[in-house]
N, CA, C and O atoms as a GROMACS GRO file, in nm:
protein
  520
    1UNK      N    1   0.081  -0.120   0.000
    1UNK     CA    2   0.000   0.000   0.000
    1UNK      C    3   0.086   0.126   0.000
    1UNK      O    4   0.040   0.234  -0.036
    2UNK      N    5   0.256   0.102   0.056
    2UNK     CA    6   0.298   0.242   0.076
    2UNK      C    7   0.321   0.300  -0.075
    2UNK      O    8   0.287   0.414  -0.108
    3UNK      N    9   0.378   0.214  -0.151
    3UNK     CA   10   0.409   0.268  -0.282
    3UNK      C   11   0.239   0.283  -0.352
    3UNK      O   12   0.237   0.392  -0.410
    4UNK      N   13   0.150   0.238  -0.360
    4UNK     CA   14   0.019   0.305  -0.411
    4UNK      C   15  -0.007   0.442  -0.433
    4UNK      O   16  -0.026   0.521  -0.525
    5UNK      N   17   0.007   0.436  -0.226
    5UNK     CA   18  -0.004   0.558  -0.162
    5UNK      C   19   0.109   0.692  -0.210
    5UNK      O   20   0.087   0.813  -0.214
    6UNK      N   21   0.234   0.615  -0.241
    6UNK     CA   22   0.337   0.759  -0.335
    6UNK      C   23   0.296   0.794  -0.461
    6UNK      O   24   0.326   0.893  -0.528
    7UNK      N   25   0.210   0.683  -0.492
    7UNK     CA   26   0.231   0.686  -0.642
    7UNK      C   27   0.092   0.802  -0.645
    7UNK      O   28   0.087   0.880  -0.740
    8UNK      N   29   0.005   0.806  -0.560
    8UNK     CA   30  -0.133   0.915  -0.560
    8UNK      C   31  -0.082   1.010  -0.500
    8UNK      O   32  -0.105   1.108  -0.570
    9UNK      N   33  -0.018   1.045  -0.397
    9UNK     CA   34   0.076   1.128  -0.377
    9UNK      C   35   0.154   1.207  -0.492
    9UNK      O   36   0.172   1.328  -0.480
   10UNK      N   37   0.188   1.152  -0.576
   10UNK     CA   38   0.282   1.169  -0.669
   10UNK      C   39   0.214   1.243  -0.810
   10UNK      O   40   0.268   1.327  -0.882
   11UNK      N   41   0.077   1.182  -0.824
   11UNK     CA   42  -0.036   1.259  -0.876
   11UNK      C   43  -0.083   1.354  -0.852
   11UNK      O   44  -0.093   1.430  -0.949
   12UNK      N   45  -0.121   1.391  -0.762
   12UNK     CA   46  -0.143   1.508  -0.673
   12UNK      C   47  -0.098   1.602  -0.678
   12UNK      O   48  -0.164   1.707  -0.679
   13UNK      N   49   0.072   1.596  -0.684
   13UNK     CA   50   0.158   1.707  -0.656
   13UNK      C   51   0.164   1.742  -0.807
   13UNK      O   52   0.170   1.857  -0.851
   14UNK      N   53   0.159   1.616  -0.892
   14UNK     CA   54   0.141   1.703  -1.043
   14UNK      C   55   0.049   1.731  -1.104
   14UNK      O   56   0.056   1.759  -1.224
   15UNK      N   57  -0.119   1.732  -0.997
   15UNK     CA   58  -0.226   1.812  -1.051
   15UNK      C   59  -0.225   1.972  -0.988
   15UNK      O   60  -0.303   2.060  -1.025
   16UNK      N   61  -0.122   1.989  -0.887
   16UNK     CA   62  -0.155   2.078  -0.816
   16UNK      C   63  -0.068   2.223  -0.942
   16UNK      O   64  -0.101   2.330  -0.993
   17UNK      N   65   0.077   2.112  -0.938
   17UNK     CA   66   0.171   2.179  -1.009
   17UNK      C   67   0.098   2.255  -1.166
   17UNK      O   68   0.094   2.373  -1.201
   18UNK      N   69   0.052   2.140  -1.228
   18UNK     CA   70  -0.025   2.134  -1.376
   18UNK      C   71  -0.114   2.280  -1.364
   18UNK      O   72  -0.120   2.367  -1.450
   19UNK      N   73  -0.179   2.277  -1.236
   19UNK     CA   74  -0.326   2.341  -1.248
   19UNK      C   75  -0.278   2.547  -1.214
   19UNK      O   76  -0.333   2.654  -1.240
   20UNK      N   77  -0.127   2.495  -1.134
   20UNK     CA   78  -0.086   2.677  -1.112
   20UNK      C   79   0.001   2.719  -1.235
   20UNK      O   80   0.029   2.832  -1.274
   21UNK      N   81   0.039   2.592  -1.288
   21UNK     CA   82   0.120   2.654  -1.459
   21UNK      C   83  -0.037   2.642  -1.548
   21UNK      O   84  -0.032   2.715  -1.647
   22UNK      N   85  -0.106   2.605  -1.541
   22UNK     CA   86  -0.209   2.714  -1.616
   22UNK      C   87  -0.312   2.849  -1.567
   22UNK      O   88  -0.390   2.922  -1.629
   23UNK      N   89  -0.275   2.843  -1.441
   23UNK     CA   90  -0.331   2.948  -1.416
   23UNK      C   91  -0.257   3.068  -1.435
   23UNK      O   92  -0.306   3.180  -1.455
   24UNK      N   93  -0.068   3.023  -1.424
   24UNK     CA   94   0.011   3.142  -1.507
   24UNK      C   95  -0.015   3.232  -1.668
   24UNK      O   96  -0.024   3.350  -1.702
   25UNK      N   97  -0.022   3.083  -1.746
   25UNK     CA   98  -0.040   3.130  -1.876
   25UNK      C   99  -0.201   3.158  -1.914
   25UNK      O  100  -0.224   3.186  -2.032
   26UNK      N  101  -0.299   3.152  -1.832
   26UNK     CA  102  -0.393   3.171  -1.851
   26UNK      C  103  -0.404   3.365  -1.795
   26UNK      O  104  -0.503   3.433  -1.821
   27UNK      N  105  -0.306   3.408  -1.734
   27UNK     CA  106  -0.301   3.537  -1.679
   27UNK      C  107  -0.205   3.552  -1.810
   27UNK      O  108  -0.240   3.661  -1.855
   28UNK      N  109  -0.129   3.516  -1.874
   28UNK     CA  110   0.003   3.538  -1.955
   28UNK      C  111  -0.137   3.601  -2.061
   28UNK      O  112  -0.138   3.715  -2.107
   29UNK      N  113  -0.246   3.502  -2.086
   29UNK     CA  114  -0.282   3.523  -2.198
   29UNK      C  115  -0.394   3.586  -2.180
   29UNK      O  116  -0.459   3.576  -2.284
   30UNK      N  117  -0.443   3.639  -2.109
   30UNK     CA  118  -0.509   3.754  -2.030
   30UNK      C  119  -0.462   3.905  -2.069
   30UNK      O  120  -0.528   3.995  -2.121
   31UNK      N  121  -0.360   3.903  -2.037
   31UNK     CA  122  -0.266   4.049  -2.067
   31UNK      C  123  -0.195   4.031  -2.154
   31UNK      O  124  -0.078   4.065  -2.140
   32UNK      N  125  -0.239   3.970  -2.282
   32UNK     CA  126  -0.127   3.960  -2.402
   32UNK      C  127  -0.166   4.108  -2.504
   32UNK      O  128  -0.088   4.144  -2.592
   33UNK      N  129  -0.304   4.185  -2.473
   33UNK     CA  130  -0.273   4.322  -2.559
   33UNK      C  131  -0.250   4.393  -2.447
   33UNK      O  132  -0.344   4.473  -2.454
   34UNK      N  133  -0.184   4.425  -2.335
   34UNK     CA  134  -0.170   4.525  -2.268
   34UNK      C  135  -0.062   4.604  -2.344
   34UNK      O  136   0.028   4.540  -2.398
   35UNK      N  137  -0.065   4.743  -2.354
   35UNK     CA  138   0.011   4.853  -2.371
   35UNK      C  139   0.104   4.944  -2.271
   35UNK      O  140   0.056   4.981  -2.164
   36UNK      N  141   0.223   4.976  -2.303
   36UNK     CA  142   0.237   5.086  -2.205
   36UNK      C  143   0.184   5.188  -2.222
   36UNK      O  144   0.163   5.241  -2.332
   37UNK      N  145   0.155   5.228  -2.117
   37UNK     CA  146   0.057   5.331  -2.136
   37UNK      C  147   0.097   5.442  -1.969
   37UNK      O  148   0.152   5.393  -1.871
   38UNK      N  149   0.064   5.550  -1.976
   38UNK     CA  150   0.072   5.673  -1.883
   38UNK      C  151   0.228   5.635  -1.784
   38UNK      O  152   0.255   5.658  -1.666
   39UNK      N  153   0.292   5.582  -1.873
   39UNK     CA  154   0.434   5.567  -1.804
   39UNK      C  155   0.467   5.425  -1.741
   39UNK      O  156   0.577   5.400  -1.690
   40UNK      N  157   0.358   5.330  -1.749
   40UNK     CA  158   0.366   5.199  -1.682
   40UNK      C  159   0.468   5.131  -1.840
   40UNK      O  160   0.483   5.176  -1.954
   41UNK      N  161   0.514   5.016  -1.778
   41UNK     CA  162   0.560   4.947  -1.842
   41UNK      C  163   0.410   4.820  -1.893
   41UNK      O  164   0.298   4.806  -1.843
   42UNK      N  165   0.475   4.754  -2.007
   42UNK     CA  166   0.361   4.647  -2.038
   42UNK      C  167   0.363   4.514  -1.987
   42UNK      O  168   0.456   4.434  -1.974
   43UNK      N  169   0.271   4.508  -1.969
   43UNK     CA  170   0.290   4.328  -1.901
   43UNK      C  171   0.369   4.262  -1.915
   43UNK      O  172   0.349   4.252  -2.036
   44UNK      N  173   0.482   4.179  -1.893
   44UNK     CA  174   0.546   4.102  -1.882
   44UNK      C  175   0.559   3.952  -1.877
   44UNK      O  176   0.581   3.903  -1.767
   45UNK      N  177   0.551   3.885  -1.967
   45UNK     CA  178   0.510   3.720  -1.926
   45UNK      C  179   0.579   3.667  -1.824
   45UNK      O  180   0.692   3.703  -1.789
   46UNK      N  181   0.512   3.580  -1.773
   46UNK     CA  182   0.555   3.471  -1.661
   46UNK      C  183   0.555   3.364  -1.705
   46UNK      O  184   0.501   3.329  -1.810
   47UNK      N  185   0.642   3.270  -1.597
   47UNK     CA  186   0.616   3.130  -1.654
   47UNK      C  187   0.654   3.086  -1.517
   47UNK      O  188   0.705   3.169  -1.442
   48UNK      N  189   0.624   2.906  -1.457
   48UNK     CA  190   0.568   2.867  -1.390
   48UNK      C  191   0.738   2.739  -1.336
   48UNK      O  192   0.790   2.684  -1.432
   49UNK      N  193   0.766   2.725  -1.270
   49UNK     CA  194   0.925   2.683  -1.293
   49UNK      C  195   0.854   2.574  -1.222
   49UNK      O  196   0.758   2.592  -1.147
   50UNK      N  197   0.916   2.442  -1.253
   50UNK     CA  198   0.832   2.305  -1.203
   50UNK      C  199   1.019   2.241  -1.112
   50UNK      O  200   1.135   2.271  -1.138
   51UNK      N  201   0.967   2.166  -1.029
   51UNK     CA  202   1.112   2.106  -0.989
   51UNK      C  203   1.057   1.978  -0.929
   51UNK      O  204   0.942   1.967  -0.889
   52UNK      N  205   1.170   1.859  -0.926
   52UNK     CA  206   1.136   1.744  -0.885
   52UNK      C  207   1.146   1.755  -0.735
   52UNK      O  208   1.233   1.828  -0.688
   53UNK      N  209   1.058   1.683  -0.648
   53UNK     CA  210   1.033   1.720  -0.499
   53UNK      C  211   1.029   1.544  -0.454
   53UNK      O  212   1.035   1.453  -0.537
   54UNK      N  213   1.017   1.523  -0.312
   54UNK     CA  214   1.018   1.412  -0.245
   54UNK      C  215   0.935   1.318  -0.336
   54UNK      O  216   0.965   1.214  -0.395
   55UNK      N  217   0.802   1.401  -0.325
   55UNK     CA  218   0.672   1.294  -0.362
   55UNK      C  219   0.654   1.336  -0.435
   55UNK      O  220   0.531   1.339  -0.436
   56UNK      N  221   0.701   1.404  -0.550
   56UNK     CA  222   0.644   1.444  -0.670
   56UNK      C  223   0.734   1.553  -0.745
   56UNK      O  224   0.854   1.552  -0.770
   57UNK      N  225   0.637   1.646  -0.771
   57UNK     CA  226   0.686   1.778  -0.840
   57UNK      C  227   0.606   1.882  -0.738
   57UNK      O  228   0.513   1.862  -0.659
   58UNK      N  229   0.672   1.988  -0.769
   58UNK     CA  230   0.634   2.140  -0.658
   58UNK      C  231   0.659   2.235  -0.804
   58UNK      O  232   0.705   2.221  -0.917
   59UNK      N  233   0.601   2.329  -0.728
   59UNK     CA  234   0.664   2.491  -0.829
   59UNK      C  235   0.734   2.572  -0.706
   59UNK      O  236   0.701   2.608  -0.593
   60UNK      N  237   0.850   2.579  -0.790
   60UNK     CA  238   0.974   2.640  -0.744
   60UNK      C  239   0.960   2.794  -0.734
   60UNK      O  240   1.007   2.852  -0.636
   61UNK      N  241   0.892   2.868  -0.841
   61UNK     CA  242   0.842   2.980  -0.839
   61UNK      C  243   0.814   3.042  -0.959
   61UNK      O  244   0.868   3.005  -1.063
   62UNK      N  245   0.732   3.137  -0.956
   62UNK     CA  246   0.733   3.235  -1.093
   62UNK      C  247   0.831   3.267  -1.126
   62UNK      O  248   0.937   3.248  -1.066
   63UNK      N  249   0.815   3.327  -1.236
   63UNK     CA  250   0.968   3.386  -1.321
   63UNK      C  251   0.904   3.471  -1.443
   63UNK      O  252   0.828   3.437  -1.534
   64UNK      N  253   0.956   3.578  -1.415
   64UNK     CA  254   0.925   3.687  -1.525
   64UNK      C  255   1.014   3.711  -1.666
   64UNK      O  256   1.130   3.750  -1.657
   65UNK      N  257   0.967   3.692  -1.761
   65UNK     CA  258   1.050   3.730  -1.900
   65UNK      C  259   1.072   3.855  -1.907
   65UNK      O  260   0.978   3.929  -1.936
   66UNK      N  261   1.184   3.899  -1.885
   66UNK     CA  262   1.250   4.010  -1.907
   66UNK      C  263   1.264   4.091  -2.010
   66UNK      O  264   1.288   4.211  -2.002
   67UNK      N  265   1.243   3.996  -2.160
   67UNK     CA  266   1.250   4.007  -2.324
   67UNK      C  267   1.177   4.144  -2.340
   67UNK      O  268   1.094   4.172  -2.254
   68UNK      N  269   1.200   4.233  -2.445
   68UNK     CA  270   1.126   4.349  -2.492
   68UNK      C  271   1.029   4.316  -2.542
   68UNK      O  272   0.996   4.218  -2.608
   69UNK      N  273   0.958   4.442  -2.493
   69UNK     CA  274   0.800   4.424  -2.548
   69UNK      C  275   0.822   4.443  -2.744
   69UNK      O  276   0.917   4.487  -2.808
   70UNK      N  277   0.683   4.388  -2.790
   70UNK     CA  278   0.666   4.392  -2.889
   70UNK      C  279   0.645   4.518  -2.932
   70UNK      O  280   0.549   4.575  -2.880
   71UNK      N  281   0.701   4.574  -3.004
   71UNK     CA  282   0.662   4.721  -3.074
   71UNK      C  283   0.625   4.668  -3.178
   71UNK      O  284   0.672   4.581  -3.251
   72UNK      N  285   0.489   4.760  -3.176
   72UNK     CA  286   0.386   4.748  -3.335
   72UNK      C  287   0.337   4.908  -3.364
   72UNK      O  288   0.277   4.989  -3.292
   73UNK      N  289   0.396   4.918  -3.514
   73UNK     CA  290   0.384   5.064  -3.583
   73UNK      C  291   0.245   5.088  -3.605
   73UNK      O  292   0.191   5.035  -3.702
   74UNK      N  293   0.161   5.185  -3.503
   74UNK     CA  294   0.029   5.236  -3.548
   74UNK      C  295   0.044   5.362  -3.480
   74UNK      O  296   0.046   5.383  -3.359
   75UNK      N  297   0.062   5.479  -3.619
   75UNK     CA  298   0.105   5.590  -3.581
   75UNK      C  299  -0.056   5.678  -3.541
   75UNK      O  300  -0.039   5.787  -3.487
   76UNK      N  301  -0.182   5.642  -3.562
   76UNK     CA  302  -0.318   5.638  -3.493
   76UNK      C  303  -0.368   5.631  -3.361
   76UNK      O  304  -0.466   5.679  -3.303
   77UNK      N  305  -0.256   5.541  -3.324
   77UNK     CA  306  -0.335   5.520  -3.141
   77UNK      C  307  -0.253   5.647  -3.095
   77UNK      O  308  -0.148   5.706  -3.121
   78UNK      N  309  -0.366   5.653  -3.008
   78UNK     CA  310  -0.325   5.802  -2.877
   78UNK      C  311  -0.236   5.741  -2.828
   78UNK      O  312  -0.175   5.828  -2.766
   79UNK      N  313  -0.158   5.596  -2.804
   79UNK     CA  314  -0.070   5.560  -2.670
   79UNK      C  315   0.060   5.516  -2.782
   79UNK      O  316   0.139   5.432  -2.737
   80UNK      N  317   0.085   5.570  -2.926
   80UNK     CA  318   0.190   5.606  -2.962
   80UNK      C  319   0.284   5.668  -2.909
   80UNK      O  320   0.271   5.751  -2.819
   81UNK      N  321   0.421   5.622  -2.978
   81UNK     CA  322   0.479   5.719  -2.927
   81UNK      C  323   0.530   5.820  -3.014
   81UNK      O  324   0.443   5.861  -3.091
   82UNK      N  325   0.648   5.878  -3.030
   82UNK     CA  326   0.692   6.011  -3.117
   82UNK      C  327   0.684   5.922  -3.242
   82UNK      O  328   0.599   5.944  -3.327
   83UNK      N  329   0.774   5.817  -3.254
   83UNK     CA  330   0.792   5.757  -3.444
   83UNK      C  331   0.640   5.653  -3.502
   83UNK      O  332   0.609   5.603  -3.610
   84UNK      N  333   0.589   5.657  -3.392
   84UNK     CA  334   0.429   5.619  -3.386
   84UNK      C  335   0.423   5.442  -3.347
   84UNK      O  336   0.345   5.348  -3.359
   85UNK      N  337   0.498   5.458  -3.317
   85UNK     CA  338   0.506   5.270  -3.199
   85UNK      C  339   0.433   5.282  -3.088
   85UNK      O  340   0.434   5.376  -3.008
   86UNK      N  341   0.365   5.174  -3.085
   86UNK     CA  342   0.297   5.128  -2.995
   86UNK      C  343   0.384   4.978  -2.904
   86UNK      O  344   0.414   4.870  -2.955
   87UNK      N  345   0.411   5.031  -2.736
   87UNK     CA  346   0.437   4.888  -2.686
   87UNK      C  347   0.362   4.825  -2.657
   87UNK      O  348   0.277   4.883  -2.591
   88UNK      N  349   0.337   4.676  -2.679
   88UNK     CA  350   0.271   4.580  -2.647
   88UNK      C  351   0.354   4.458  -2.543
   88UNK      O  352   0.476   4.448  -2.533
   89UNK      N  353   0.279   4.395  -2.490
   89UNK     CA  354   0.332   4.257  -2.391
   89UNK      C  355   0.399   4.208  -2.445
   89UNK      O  356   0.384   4.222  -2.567
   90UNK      N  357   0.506   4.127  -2.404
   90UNK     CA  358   0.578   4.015  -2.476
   90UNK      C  359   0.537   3.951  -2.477
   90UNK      O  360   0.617   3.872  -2.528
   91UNK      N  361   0.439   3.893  -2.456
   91UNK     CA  362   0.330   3.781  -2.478
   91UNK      C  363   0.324   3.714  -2.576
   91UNK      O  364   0.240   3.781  -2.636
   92UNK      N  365   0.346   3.638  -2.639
   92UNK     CA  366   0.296   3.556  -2.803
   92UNK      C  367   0.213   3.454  -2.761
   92UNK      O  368   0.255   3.352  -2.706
   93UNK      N  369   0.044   3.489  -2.797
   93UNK     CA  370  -0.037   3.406  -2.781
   93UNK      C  371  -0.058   3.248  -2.849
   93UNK      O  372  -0.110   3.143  -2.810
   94UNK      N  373   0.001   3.287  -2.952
   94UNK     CA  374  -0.006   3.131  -3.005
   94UNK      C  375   0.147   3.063  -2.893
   94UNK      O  376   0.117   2.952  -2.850
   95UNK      N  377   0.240   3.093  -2.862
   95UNK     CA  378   0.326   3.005  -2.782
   95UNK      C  379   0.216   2.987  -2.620
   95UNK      O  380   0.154   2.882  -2.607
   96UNK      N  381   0.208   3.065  -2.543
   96UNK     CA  382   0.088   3.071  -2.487
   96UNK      C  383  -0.037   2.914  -2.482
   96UNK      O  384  -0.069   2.824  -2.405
   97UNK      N  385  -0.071   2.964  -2.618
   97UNK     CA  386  -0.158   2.857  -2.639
   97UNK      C  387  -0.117   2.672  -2.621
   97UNK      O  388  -0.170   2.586  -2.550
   98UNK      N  389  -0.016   2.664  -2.706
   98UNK     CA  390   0.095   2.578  -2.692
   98UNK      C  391   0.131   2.497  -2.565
   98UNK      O  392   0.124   2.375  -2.553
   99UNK      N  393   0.179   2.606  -2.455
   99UNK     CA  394   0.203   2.591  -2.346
   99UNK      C  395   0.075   2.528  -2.273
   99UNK      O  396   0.097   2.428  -2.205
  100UNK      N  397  -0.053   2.574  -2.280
  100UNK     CA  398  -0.170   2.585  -2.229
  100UNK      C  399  -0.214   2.411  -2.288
  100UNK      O  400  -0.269   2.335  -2.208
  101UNK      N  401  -0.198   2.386  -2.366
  101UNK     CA  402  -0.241   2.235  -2.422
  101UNK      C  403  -0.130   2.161  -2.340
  101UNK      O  404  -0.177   2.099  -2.244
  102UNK      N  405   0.000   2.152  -2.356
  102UNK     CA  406   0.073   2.092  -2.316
  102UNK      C  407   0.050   2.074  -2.183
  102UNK      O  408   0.048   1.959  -2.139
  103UNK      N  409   0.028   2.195  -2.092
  103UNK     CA  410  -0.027   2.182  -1.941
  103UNK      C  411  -0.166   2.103  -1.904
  103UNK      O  412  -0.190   2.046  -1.797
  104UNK      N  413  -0.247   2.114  -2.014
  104UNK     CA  414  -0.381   2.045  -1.997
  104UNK      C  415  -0.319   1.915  -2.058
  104UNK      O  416  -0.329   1.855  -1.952
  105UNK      N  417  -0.293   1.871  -2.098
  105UNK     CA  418  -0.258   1.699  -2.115
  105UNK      C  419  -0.170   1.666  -2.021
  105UNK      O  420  -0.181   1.551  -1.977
  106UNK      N  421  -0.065   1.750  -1.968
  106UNK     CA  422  -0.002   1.701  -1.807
  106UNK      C  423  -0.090   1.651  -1.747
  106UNK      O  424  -0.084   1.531  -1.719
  107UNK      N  425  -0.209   1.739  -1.706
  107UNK     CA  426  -0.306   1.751  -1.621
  107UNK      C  427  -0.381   1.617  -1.605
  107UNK      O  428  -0.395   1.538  -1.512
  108UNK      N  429  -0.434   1.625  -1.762
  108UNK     CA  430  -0.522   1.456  -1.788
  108UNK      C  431  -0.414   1.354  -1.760
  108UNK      O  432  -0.468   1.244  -1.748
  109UNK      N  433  -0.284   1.348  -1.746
  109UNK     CA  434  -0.219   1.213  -1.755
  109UNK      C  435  -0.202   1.209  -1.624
  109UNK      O  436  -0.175   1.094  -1.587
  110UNK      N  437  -0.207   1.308  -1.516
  110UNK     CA  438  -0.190   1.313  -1.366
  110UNK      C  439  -0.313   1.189  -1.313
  110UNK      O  440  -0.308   1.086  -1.247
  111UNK      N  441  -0.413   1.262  -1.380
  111UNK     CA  442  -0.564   1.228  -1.373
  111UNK      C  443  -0.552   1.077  -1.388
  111UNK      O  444  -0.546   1.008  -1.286
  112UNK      N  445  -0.547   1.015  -1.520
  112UNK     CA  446  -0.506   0.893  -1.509
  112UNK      C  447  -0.444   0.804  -1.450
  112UNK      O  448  -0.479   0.691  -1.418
  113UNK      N  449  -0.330   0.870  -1.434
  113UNK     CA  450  -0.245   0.807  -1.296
  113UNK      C  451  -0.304   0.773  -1.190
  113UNK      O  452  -0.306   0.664  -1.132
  114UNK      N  453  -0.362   0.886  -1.163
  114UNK     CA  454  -0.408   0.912  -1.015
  114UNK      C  455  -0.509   0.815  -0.982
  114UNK      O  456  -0.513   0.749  -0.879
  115UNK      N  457  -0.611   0.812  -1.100
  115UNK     CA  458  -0.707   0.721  -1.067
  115UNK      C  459  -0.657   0.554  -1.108
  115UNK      O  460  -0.711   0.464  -1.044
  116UNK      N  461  -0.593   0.530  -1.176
  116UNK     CA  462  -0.530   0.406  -1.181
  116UNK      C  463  -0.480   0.367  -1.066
  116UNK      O  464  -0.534   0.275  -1.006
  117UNK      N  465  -0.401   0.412  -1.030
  117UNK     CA  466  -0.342   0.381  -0.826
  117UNK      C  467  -0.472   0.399  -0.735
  117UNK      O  468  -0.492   0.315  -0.647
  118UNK      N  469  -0.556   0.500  -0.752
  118UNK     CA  470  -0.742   0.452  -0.675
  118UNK      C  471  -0.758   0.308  -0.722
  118UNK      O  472  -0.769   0.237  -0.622
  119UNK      N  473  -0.762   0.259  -0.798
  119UNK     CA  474  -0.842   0.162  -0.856
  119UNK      C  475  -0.758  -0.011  -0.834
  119UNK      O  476  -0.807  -0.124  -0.832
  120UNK      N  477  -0.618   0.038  -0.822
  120UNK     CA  478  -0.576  -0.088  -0.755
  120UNK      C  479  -0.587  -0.078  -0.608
  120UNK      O  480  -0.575  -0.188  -0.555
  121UNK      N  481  -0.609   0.038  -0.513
  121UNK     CA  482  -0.609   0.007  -0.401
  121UNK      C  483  -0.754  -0.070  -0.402
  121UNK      O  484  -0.790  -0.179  -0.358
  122UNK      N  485  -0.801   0.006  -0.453
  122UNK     CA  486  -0.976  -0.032  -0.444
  122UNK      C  487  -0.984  -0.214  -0.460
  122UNK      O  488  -1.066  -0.287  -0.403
  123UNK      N  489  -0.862  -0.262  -0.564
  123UNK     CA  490  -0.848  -0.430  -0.568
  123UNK      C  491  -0.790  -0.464  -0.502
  123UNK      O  492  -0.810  -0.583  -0.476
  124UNK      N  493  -0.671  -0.390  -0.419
  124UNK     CA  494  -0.630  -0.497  -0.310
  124UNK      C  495  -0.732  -0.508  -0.157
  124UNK      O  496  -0.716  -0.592  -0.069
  125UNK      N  497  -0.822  -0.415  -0.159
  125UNK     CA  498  -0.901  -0.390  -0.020
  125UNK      C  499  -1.005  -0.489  -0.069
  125UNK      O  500  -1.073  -0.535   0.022
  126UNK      N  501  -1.046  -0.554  -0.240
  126UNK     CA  502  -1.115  -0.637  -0.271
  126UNK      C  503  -1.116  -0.774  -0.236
  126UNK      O  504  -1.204  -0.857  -0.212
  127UNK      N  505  -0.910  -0.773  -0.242
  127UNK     CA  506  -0.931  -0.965  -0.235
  127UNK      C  507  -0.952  -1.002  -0.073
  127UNK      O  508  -0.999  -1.112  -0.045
  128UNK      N  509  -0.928  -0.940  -0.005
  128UNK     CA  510  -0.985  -0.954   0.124
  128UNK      C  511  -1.087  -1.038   0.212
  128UNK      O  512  -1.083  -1.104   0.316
  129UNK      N  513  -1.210  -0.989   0.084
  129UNK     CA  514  -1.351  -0.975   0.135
  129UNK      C  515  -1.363  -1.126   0.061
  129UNK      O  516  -1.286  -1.135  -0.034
  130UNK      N  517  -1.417  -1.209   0.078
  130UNK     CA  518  -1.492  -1.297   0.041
  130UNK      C  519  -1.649  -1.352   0.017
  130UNK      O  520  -1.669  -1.464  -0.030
   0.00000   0.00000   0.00000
């Protein structure tokens, strides 16, 4: 039972992990048109740093991309600047997206796991019973 018990353990820690790296890129992709604007800088992507732990995986911590924002020429918007650039997030929603699938199939294979190790405990508490 102890190894069952790591092995749902072990699920766990990578639904917990799975579920705060999409709640990163789900904020990543939230603020992917933010602008600078009235002197603020523009959003900044994050990303979600995973590390191997006792019983599993943990998140080690956020981490901010430092990379320059996207400048896009629209000499029209009021939040131009003098040569008529506009900053935008470093954000690239299609990588974003990417990330966001890859985290949701972590997620489902945690899931599987997880309930596969339910389902043999559930048979060894079976042969028991007669």
């Amino acid at each position: 039972m102890q190894n069952l018990s790591s092995a749902m353990r072990a699920s766990a820690s990578g639904l917990k992990a799975q579920r705060i790296r999409m709640d990163v890129i789900s904020s990543n992709i939230a603020n992917a048109n933010s602008v600078k604007a009235n002197g603020r800088e523009p959003y900044k992507r994050q990303d979600a740093l995973l590390r191997a732990a006792d019983n599993g995986v943990e998140v080690s911590g956020i981490v901010t991309d430092n990379s320059p924002p996207r400048s896009v020429y629209e000499p029209g918007n009021p939040l131009a600047d003098g040569e008529g650039n506009v900053l935008y997030s470093n954000v690239e929603p299609v990588i974003e997206m990417v990330n966001m699938i890859s985290a949701s199939r972590a997620y489902e294979a945690n899931i599987a796991a997880f309930n596969s190790a339910k389902s043999m405990v559930r048979s060894a508490l079976n042969i028991g019973k007669l």
